[in-house]
Amino acid sequence: QVQLRESGPGLVKPSETLSLTCTVSRGSISSHYWSWIRQPPGKGLEWIGYVYYSGTSNYNPSLESRVTISLDTPKNQFSLKLSYVTAADTAVYYCASADYYDSGDYHLLYFQHWGQGTLVTVSS
Amino acid sequence: QSLLTQPPSASGTPGQRVIISCSGSSSNIGSNTANWYQQVPGAAPKLLIYTDNQRPSGVPDRFSGSKSGTSASLAISGLHSDDEADYYCATWDASLNGPVFGGGTKLTV
């Protein structure tokens, strides 16, 4: 089955850009919706956004002005960039693959495979 | 404040049946399919139920999902000690134009 692994700095300074990469193995990036989800310490899950292999992307409106998710198809990777970070962006960041279907009447989306997660702390 | 409301905690004894609720609105659960995730301490979430009541391969049939109107439920029968985890409901929300998670329910066995 698809395996995902996050990588990137564990410490980012306030006002700088958080950059993470997710490497996909045992599966092709030319399918599914590739997503980022985060979880602040002791809190619940928050969807950040996703990108489809066609280039279509969708972001959480609360983060949209600061987020970019992009694909690197030859490397079977996708990445997250979150700019102008503050302490409120401290969280475990998960990458995940999603299955998504839009019938026009309803949306079906679930996160089938998850990476192990990586803690990113925003601090000077 | 999440768009999906779950009780913060639930509990049961081994062998019992527990039901966790997830309350939403017409813009999310009422018009889209619901999913459930299990997160044991220190681990990533795991898909438990998708499309209201479907179990991925490998998930025991002790776990079942249902939906009625703007609410969804997760039932766990024959509780095991290793069912102790946080459980999250999730669905698509029209106002967000994306997926939303409930606040999570911590299950103690």
Short mmCIF file of C-alpha atoms in Angstrom, two decimals:
data_model
loop_
_atom_site.label_atom_id
_atom_site.label_comp_id
_atom_site.label_asym_id
_atom_site.label_seq_id
_atom_site.Cartn_x
_atom_site.Cartn_y
_atom_site.Cartn_z
CA GLN A 1 0.00 0.00 0.00
CA VAL A 2 1.00 3.65 -0.37
CA GLN A 3 3.57 4.88 2.13
CA LEU A 4 4.27 8.50 2.94
CA ARG A 5 7.07 10.18 4.86
CA GLU A 6 7.40 13.80 5.86
CA SER A 7 10.75 15.59 6.00
CA GLY A 8 11.92 19.10 6.76
CA PRO A 9 13.16 21.39 9.53
CA GLY A 10 11.75 20.85 12.99
CA LEU A 11 12.32 24.46 14.02
CA VAL A 12 11.29 27.58 12.14
CA LYS A 13 11.67 31.19 13.23
CA PRO A 14 8.64 33.48 13.48
CA SER A 15 7.81 35.35 10.24
CA GLU A 16 9.80 32.84 8.18
CA THR A 17 8.48 30.15 5.80
CA LEU A 18 7.81 26.59 6.90
CA SER A 19 8.77 24.09 4.19
CA LEU A 20 8.02 20.37 4.32
CA THR A 21 8.28 17.59 1.76
CA CYS A 22 6.33 14.35 1.61
CA THR A 23 7.88 11.41 -0.23
CA VAL A 24 5.44 8.87 -1.66
CA SER A 25 6.49 5.26 -2.06
CA ARG A 26 4.71 2.09 -3.19
CA GLY A 27 2.35 4.23 -5.24
CA SER A 28 2.22 6.81 -8.01
CA ILE A 29 1.70 10.47 -7.37
CA SER A 30 -0.29 10.57 -10.61
CA SER A 31 -3.45 9.60 -8.75
CA HIS A 32 -5.19 10.57 -5.52
CA TYR A 33 -5.31 13.95 -3.88
CA TRP A 34 -2.17 14.80 -1.94
CA SER A 35 -2.92 16.55 1.31
CA TRP A 36 -1.46 18.23 4.36
CA ILE A 37 -3.13 18.15 7.76
CA ARG A 38 -1.81 19.52 11.04
CA GLN A 39 -2.39 18.96 14.74
CA PRO A 40 -1.27 21.49 17.36
CA PRO A 41 0.04 19.86 20.56
CA GLY A 42 -2.87 18.44 22.55
CA LYS A 43 -5.45 19.62 20.02
CA GLY A 44 -7.47 18.28 17.11
CA LEU A 45 -6.85 17.90 13.39
CA GLU A 46 -6.95 20.75 10.89
CA TRP A 47 -6.99 20.32 7.12
CA ILE A 48 -4.48 22.60 5.41
CA GLY A 49 -5.02 21.81 1.74
CA TYR A 50 -4.58 19.37 -1.12
CA VAL A 51 -3.26 19.20 -4.65
CA TYR A 52 -4.27 16.84 -7.43
CA TYR A 53 -1.81 15.50 -9.98
CA SER A 54 -3.47 17.66 -12.63
CA GLY A 55 -2.36 20.73 -10.68
CA THR A 56 -5.74 21.54 -9.15
CA SER A 57 -5.35 22.70 -5.56
CA ASN A 58 -7.67 23.64 -2.71
CA TYR A 59 -6.73 25.27 0.56
CA ASN A 60 -8.37 25.92 3.92
CA PRO A 61 -9.66 29.50 3.68
CA SER A 62 -8.13 30.30 7.08
CA LEU A 63 -4.65 29.55 5.70
CA GLU A 64 -5.07 30.18 1.98
CA SER A 65 -3.18 33.47 1.87
CA ARG A 66 -0.05 31.83 3.33
CA VAL A 67 -0.11 28.28 1.87
CA THR A 68 1.23 26.67 -1.27
CA ILE A 69 1.11 22.92 -1.93
CA SER A 70 2.91 21.66 -5.01
CA LEU A 71 3.86 18.41 -6.72
CA ASP A 72 7.26 17.14 -7.91
CA THR A 73 6.08 14.27 -10.08
CA PRO A 74 9.50 12.95 -11.22
CA LYS A 75 10.55 12.63 -7.57
CA ASN A 76 7.16 11.27 -6.43
CA GLN A 77 7.02 14.03 -3.83
CA PHE A 78 4.77 16.88 -2.86
CA SER A 79 5.54 19.83 -0.63
CA LEU A 80 4.02 22.36 1.72
CA LYS A 81 5.08 25.96 2.14
CA LEU A 82 3.50 28.08 4.87
CA SER A 83 4.72 31.65 5.03
CA TYR A 84 4.86 34.21 7.83
CA VAL A 85 4.59 31.60 10.56
CA THR A 86 3.81 32.38 14.19
CA ALA A 87 3.76 30.29 17.36
CA ALA A 88 0.18 29.33 16.47
CA ASP A 89 1.58 27.31 13.55
CA THR A 90 3.46 25.00 15.92
CA ALA A 91 2.02 21.55 15.25
CA VAL A 92 2.60 18.03 14.06
CA TYR A 93 2.25 18.17 10.29
CA TYR A 94 0.94 15.09 8.48
CA CYS A 95 0.92 14.37 4.77
CA ALA A 96 -1.82 12.09 3.51
CA SER A 97 -3.35 10.68 0.36
CA ALA A 98 -7.03 11.33 -0.17
CA ASP A 99 -9.66 9.73 -2.32
CA TYR A 100 -12.12 12.33 -3.57
CA TYR A 101 -15.30 12.18 -5.59
CA ASP A 102 -17.58 15.08 -6.44
CA SER A 103 -20.92 13.86 -7.72
CA GLY A 104 -22.32 17.36 -8.05
CA ASP A 105 -24.84 16.57 -5.32
CA TYR A 106 -22.39 15.50 -2.64
CA HIS A 107 -18.67 15.33 -1.94
CA LEU A 108 -16.89 12.20 -0.84
CA LEU A 109 -13.35 12.70 0.50
CA TYR A 110 -11.41 10.61 2.96
CA PHE A 111 -7.75 10.40 3.91
CA GLN A 112 -6.71 6.81 3.32
CA HIS A 113 -2.96 6.80 3.94
CA TRP A 114 -1.03 8.98 6.36
CA GLY A 115 2.60 9.75 7.03
CA GLN A 116 3.99 9.36 10.53
CA GLY A 117 3.89 13.12 11.10
CA THR A 118 6.63 15.62 11.87
CA LEU A 119 6.66 18.19 14.66
CA VAL A 120 7.40 21.73 13.57
CA THR A 121 8.03 24.27 16.30
CA VAL A 122 7.91 27.97 15.58
CA SER A 123 10.26 29.78 17.92
CA SER A 124 13.10 32.25 17.82
CA GLN B 1 -14.90 25.80 17.55
CA SER B 2 -15.29 22.99 15.02
CA LEU B 3 -18.20 22.79 12.61
CA LEU B 4 -18.62 19.20 13.78
CA THR B 5 -19.40 18.60 17.46
CA GLN B 6 -18.20 15.50 19.28
CA PRO B 7 -18.30 14.72 23.01
CA PRO B 8 -14.80 15.32 24.40
CA SER B 9 -14.74 11.97 26.17
CA ALA B 10 -16.35 8.57 26.29
CA SER B 11 -15.66 5.46 28.32
CA GLY B 12 -16.53 1.81 28.60
CA THR B 13 -15.35 -1.46 30.06
CA PRO B 14 -13.90 -4.38 28.09
CA GLY B 15 -16.62 -6.18 26.13
CA GLN B 16 -19.08 -3.28 26.26
CA ARG B 17 -20.52 -1.34 23.31
CA VAL B 18 -19.83 2.37 23.01
CA ILE B 19 -21.31 4.91 20.61
CA ILE B 20 -19.59 8.19 19.73
CA SER B 21 -21.70 10.90 18.14
CA CYS B 22 -20.82 13.63 15.66
CA SER B 23 -23.26 16.48 15.14
CA GLY B 24 -23.07 18.77 12.13
CA SER B 25 -25.35 20.73 9.85
CA SER B 26 -26.95 20.71 6.43
CA SER B 27 -23.77 22.17 4.91
CA ASN B 28 -21.62 19.22 6.00
CA ILE B 29 -22.88 15.89 7.33
CA GLY B 30 -26.40 16.61 6.12
CA SER B 31 -25.29 16.67 2.50
CA ASN B 32 -22.03 14.69 2.36
CA THR B 33 -20.58 11.38 3.48
CA ALA B 34 -18.97 10.95 6.91
CA ASN B 35 -15.66 9.35 7.85
CA TRP B 36 -14.06 8.31 11.12
CA TYR B 37 -10.41 8.19 12.12
CA GLN B 38 -8.74 6.51 15.08
CA GLN B 39 -5.59 8.03 16.61
CA VAL B 40 -3.77 6.07 19.27
CA PRO B 41 -1.41 8.12 21.45
CA GLY B 42 1.78 9.10 19.66
CA ALA B 43 0.68 7.79 16.27
CA ALA B 44 -0.81 9.18 13.08
CA PRO B 45 -4.57 8.98 12.55
CA LYS B 46 -5.86 5.87 10.81
CA LEU B 47 -8.94 5.66 8.58
CA LEU B 48 -11.56 3.61 10.41
CA ILE B 49 -14.83 4.22 8.54
CA TYR B 50 -15.40 5.95 5.20
CA THR B 51 -18.49 6.87 3.20
CA ASP B 52 -20.70 6.70 6.32
CA ASN B 53 -20.41 2.96 6.98
CA GLN B 54 -17.62 1.34 4.97
CA ARG B 55 -14.63 -0.30 6.65
CA PRO B 56 -11.20 -0.33 5.00
CA SER B 57 -9.55 -3.69 4.67
CA GLY B 58 -8.18 -4.81 8.02
CA VAL B 59 -10.59 -2.87 10.25
CA PRO B 60 -12.54 -5.31 12.46
CA ASP B 61 -16.32 -5.48 12.08
CA ARG B 62 -16.57 -4.45 15.75
CA PHE B 63 -16.39 -0.92 14.31
CA SER B 64 -19.45 0.37 12.49
CA GLY B 65 -20.65 3.74 11.26
CA SER B 66 -24.05 5.21 10.59
CA LYS B 67 -25.55 8.52 9.62
CA SER B 68 -28.96 10.12 10.05
CA GLY B 69 -29.77 13.62 8.95
CA THR B 70 -27.05 15.97 10.18
CA SER B 71 -25.47 13.51 12.63
CA ALA B 72 -23.12 10.58 12.30
CA SER B 73 -22.24 7.88 14.82
CA LEU B 74 -19.42 5.44 15.40
CA ALA B 75 -20.24 2.27 17.31
CA ILE B 76 -17.57 0.07 18.82
CA SER B 77 -18.74 -3.28 20.16
CA GLY B 78 -16.80 -5.78 22.24
CA LEU B 79 -14.45 -3.08 23.55
CA HIS B 80 -10.78 -3.98 23.79
CA SER B 81 -8.22 -2.18 25.88
CA ASP B 82 -6.33 -1.26 22.71
CA ASP B 83 -9.38 0.63 21.43
CA GLU B 84 -8.32 3.37 23.83
CA ALA B 85 -7.62 6.26 21.49
CA ASP B 86 -8.92 9.55 20.13
CA TYR B 87 -11.66 9.27 17.52
CA TYR B 88 -12.37 11.98 14.95
CA CYS B 89 -15.31 12.34 12.62
CA ALA B 90 -14.82 14.20 9.34
CA THR B 91 -16.77 15.21 6.27
CA TRP B 92 -16.88 17.78 3.48
CA ASP B 93 -18.23 21.21 4.39
CA ALA B 94 -19.81 23.43 1.76
CA SER B 95 -18.97 26.70 3.51
CA LEU B 96 -15.32 25.67 3.86
CA ASN B 97 -15.35 24.07 0.42
CA GLY B 98 -13.14 21.40 1.90
CA PRO B 99 -12.93 18.68 4.53
CA VAL B 100 -13.53 19.43 8.20
CA PHE B 101 -12.78 17.38 11.32
CA GLY B 102 -14.69 17.13 14.56
CA GLY B 103 -12.94 18.12 17.77
CA GLY B 104 -12.25 14.50 18.68
CA THR B 105 -13.47 12.13 21.39
CA LYS B 106 -11.05 10.52 23.80
CA LEU B 107 -12.17 6.96 24.50
CA THR B 108 -11.09 5.38 27.77
CA VAL B 109 -11.42 1.63 28.20
#
